[in-house]
mmCIF file of C-alpha atoms in Angstrom:
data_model
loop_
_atom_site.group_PDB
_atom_site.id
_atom_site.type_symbol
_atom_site.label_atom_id
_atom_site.label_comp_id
_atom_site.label_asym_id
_atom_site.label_seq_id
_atom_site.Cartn_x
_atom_site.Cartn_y
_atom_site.Cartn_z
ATOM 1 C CA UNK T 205 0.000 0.000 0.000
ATOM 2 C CA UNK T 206 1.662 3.687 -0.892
ATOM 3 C CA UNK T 207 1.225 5.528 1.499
ATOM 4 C CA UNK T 208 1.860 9.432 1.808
ATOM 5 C CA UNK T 209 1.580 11.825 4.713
ATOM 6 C CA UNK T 210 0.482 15.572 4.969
ATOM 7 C CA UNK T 211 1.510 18.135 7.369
ATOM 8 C CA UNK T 212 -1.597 20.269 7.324
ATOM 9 C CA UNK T 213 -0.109 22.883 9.764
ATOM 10 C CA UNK T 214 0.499 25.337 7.909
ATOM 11 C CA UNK T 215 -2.337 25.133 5.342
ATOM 12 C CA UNK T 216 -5.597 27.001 5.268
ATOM 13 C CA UNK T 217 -8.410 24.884 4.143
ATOM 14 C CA UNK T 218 -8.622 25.195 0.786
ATOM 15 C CA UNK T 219 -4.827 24.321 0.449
ATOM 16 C CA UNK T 220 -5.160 21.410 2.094
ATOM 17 C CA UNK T 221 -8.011 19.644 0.356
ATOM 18 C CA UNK T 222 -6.325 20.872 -3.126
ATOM 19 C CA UNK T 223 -3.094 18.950 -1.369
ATOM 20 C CA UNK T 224 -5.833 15.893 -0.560
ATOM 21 C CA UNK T 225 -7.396 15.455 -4.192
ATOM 22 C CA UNK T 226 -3.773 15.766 -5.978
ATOM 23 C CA UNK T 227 -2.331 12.859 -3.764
ATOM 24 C CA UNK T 228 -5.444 10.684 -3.749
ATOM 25 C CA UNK T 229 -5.110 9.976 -7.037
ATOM 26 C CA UNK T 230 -1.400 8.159 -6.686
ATOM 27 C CA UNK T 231 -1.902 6.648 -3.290
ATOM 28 C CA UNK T 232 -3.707 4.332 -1.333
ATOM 29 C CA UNK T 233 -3.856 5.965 1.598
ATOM 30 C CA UNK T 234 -3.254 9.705 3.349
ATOM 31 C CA UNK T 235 -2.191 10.372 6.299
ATOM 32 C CA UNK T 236 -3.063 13.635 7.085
ATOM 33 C CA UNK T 237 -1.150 14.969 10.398
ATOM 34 C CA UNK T 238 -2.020 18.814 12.195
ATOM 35 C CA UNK T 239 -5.627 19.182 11.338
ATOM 36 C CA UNK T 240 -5.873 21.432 13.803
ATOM 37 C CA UNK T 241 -9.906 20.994 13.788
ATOM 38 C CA UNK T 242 -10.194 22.786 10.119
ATOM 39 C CA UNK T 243 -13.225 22.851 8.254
ATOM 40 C CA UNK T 244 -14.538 21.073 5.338
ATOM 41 C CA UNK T 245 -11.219 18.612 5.173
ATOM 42 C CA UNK T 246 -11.750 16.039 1.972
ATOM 43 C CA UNK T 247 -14.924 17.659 1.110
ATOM 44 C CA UNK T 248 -15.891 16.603 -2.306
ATOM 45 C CA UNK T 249 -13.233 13.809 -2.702
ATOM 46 C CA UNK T 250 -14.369 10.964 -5.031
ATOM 47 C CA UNK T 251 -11.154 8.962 -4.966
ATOM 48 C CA UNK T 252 -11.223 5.091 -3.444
ATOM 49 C CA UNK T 253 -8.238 6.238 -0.963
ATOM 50 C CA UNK T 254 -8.110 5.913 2.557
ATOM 51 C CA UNK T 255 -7.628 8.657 4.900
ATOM 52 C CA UNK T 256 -6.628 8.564 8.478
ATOM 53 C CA UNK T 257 -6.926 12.002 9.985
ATOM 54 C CA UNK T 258 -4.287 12.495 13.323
ATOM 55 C CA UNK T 259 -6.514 14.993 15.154
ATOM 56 C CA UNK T 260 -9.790 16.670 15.164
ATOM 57 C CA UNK T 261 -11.592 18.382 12.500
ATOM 58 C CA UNK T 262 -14.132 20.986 12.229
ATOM 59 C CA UNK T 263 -17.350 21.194 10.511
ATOM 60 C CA UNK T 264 -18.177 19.252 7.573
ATOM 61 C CA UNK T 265 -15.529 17.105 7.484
ATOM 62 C CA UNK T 266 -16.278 13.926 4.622
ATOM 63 C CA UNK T 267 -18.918 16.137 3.114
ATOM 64 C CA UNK T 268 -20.015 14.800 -0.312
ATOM 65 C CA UNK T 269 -17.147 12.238 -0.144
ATOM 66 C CA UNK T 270 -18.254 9.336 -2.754
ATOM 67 C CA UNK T 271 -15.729 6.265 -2.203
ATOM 68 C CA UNK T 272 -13.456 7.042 0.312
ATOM 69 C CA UNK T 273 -12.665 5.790 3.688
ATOM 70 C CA UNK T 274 -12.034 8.396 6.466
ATOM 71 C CA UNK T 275 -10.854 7.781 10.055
ATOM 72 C CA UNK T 276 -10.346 10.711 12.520
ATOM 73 C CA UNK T 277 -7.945 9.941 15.617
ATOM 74 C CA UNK T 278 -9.685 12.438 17.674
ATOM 75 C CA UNK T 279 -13.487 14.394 17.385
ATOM 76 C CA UNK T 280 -15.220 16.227 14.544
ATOM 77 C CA UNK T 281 -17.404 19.366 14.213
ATOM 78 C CA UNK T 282 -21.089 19.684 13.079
ATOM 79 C CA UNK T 283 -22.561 18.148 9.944
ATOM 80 C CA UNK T 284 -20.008 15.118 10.030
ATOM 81 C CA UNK T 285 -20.681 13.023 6.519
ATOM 82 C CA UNK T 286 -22.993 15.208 5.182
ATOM 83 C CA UNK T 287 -24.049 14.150 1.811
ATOM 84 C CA UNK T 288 -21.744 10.989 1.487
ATOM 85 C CA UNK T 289 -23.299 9.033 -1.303
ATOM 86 C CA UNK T 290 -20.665 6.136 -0.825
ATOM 87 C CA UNK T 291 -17.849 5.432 1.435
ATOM 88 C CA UNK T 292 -16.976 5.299 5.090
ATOM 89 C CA UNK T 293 -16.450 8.134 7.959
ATOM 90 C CA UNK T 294 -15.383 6.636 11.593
ATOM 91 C CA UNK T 295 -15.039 9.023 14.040
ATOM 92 C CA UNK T 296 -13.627 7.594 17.089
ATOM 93 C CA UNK T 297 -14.510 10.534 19.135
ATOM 94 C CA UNK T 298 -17.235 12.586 19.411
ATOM 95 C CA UNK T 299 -18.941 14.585 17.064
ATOM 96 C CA UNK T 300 -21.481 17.922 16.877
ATOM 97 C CA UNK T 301 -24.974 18.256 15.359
ATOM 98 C CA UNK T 302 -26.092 16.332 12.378
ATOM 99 C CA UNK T 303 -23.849 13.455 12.072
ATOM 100 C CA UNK T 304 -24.497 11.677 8.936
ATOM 101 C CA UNK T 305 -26.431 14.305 7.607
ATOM 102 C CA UNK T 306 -28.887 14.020 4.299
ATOM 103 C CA UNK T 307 -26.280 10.380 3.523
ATOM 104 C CA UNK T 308 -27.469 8.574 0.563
ATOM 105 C CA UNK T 309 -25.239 5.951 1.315
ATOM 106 C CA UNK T 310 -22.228 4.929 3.143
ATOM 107 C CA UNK T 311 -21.524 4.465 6.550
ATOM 108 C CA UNK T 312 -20.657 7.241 9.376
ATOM 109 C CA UNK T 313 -19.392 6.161 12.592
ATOM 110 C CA UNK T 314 -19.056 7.688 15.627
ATOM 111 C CA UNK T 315 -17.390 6.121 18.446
ATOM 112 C CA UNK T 316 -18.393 8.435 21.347
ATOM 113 C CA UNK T 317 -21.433 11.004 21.757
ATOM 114 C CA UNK T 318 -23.234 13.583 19.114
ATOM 115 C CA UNK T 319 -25.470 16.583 19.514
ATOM 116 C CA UNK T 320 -28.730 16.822 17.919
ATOM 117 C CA UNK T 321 -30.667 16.524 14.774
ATOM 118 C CA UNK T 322 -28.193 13.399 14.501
ATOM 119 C CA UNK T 323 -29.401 11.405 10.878
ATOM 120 C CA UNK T 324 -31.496 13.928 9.790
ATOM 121 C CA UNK T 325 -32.931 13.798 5.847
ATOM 122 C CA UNK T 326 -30.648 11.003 5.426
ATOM 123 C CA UNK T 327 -31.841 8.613 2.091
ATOM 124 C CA UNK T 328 -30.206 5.998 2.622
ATOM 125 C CA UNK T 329 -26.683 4.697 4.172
ATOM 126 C CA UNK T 330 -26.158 3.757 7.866
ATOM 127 C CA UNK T 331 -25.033 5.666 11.178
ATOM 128 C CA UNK T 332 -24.127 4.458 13.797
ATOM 129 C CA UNK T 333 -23.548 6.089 17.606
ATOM 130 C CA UNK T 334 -21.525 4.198 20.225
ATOM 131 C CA UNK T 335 -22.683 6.821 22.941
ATOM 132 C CA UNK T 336 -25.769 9.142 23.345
ATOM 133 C CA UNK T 337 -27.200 11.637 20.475
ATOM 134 C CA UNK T 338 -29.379 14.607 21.265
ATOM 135 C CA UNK T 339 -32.840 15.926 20.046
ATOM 136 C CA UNK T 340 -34.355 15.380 17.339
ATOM 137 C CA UNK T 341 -32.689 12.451 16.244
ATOM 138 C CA UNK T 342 -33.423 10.883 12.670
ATOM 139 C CA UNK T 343 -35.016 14.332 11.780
ATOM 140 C CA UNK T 344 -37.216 14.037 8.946
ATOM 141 C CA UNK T 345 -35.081 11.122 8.074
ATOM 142 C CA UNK T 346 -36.259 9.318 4.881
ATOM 143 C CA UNK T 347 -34.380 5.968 4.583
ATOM 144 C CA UNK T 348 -31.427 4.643 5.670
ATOM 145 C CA UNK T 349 -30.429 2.834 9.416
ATOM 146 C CA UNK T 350 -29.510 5.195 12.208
ATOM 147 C CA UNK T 351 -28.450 2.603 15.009
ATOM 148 C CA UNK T 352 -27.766 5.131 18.709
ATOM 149 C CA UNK T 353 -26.371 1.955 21.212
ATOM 150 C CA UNK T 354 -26.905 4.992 24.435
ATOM 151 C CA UNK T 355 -29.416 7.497 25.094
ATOM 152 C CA UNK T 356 -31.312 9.595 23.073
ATOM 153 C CA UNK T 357 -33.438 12.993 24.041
ATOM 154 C CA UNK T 358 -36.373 14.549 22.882
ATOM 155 C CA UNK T 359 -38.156 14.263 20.177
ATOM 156 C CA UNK T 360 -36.785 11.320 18.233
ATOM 157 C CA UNK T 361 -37.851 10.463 14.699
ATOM 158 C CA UNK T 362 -39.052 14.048 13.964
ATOM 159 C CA UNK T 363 -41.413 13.716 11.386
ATOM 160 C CA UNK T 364 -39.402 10.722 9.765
ATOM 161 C CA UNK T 365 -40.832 9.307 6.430
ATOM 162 C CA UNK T 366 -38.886 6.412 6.300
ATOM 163 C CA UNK T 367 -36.082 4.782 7.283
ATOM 164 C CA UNK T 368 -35.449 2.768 10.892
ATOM 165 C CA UNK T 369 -33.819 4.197 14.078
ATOM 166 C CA UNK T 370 -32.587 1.566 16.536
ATOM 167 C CA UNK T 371 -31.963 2.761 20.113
ATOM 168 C CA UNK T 372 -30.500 0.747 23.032
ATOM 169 C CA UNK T 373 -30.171 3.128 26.031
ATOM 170 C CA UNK T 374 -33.494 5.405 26.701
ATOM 171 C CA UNK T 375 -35.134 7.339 24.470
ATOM 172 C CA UNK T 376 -37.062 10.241 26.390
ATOM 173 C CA UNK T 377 -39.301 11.170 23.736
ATOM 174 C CA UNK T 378 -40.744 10.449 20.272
ATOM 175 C CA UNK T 379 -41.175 13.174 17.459
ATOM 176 C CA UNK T 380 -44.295 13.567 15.285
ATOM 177 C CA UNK T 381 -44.865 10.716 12.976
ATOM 178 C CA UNK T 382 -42.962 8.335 14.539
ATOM 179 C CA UNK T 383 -43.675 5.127 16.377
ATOM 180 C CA UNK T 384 -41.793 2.573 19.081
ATOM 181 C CA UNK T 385 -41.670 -1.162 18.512
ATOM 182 C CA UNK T 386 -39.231 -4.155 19.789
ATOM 183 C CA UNK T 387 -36.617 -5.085 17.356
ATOM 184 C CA UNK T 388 -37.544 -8.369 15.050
ATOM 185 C CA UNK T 389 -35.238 -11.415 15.205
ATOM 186 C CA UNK T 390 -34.403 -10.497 11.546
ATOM 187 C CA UNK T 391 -33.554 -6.921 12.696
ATOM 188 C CA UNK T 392 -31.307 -8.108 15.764
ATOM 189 C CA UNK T 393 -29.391 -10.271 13.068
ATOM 190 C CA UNK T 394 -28.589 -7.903 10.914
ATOM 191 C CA UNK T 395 -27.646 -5.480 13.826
ATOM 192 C CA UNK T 396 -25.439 -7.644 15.221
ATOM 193 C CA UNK T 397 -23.465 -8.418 11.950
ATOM 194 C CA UNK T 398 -23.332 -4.439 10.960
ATOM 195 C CA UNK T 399 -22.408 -3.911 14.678
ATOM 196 C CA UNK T 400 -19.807 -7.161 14.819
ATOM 197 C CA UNK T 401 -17.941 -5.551 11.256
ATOM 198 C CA UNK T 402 -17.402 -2.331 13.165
ATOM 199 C CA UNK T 403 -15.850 -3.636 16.778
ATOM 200 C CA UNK T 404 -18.489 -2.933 18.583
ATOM 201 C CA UNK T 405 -18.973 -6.129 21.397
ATOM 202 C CA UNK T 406 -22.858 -6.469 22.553
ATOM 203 C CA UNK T 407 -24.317 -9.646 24.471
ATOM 204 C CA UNK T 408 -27.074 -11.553 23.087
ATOM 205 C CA UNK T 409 -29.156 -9.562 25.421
ATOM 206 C CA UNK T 410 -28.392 -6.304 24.390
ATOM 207 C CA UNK T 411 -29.698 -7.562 20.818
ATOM 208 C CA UNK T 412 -32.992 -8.031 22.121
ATOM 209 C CA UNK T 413 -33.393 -4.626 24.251
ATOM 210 C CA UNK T 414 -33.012 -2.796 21.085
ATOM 211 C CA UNK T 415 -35.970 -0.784 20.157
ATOM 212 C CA UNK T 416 -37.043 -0.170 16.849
ATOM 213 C CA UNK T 417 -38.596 3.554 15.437
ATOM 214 C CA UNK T 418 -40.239 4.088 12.635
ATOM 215 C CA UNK T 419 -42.501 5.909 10.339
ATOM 216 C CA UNK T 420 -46.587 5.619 12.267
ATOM 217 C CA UNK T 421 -48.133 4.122 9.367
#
């Protein structure tokens, strides 16, 4: 694997994902050192590279990213993902408001904690949570898996047209539209493998205290 690493100290943000796109296209994977929590990092990029990200970045980071696979060694501003149509984010801190925004595919991880409006008008794709997410969670969501394995606030599944959210921990409250059920067998299944590929380690029981929100009708 060629591998290739960027000093992003002492590049604004526009420098550095002109630095990003030129290199993605020779090597397999970027290593991208001093992010220094900037802004919009690999925004737009549509090469199959992997990029591991020594730090934290700022808002938007992965946004429209279609094929590559991102992991941040620290925490990551709002709007995480947002508008991935294919690829992989893991975040293996935490992460602001909207996580996995408006995905149409993909997967965004987040290893600790997000703020609110977490999934919200995501198509398709799947998020995933390791700690809590705030309000409105899976806002106006319409397809896609949003899996939260802590606690969730108010108003979950605001006005969501389709799509499932799975919680684990407590959900306080559900938005407009949506509606609580236990998790299926079949759903449990399939959790547990998408949860298994990712590290995450559940018991059997865990599986079965999932609850399932969807779309009243």
């Amino acid at each position: 694997m060629k591998e290739h690493i960027i000093d992003a100290k002492d590049m604004d943000e526009k420098e550095l994902n002109r630095t990003i796109k030129e290199h993605a296209v020779s090597y397999d994977k970027l290593i991208i050192n001093n992010p220094e929590s900037r802004h919009n990092i690999c925004a737009g990029l549509t090469e199959e590279v992997n990029i591991e990200i020594n730090g934290s970045a700022g808002y938007f980071v992965g946004t429209m990213v279609n094929g590559s696979k991102i992991h941040i060694n620290g925490n990551a501003g709002w709007f995480a993902g947002d508008n991935m149509t294919e690829g992989e984010l893991i975040i293996e801190g935490t992460a602001g408001d909207g996580a996995g925004q408006g995905i149409y595919g993909g997967t965004v991880i987040v290893k600790g904690s997000t703020g609110s409006r977490t999934g919200e008008i995501m198509k398709g794709g799947t998020v995933i949570i390791g700690g809590n997410s705030g309000y409105m969670t899976g806002l106006l969501m319409m397809g896609g898996k949003l899996i939260i394995l802590g606690d969730v606030t108010d108003d979950v599944g605001e006005s969501i047209m389709r799509g499932t959210i799975y919680v684990l921990g407590n959900v306080k409250s559900l938005g407009k539209n949506a509606v609580m059920d236990n998790a299926t067998s079949d759903d449990q299944k399939e959790l547990k493998e998408i949860l298994t590929e990712y590290g995450f380690e559940l018991t059997d029981i865990d599986y079965t205290n999932f609850k399932k929100i969807v779309n009243m009708q």
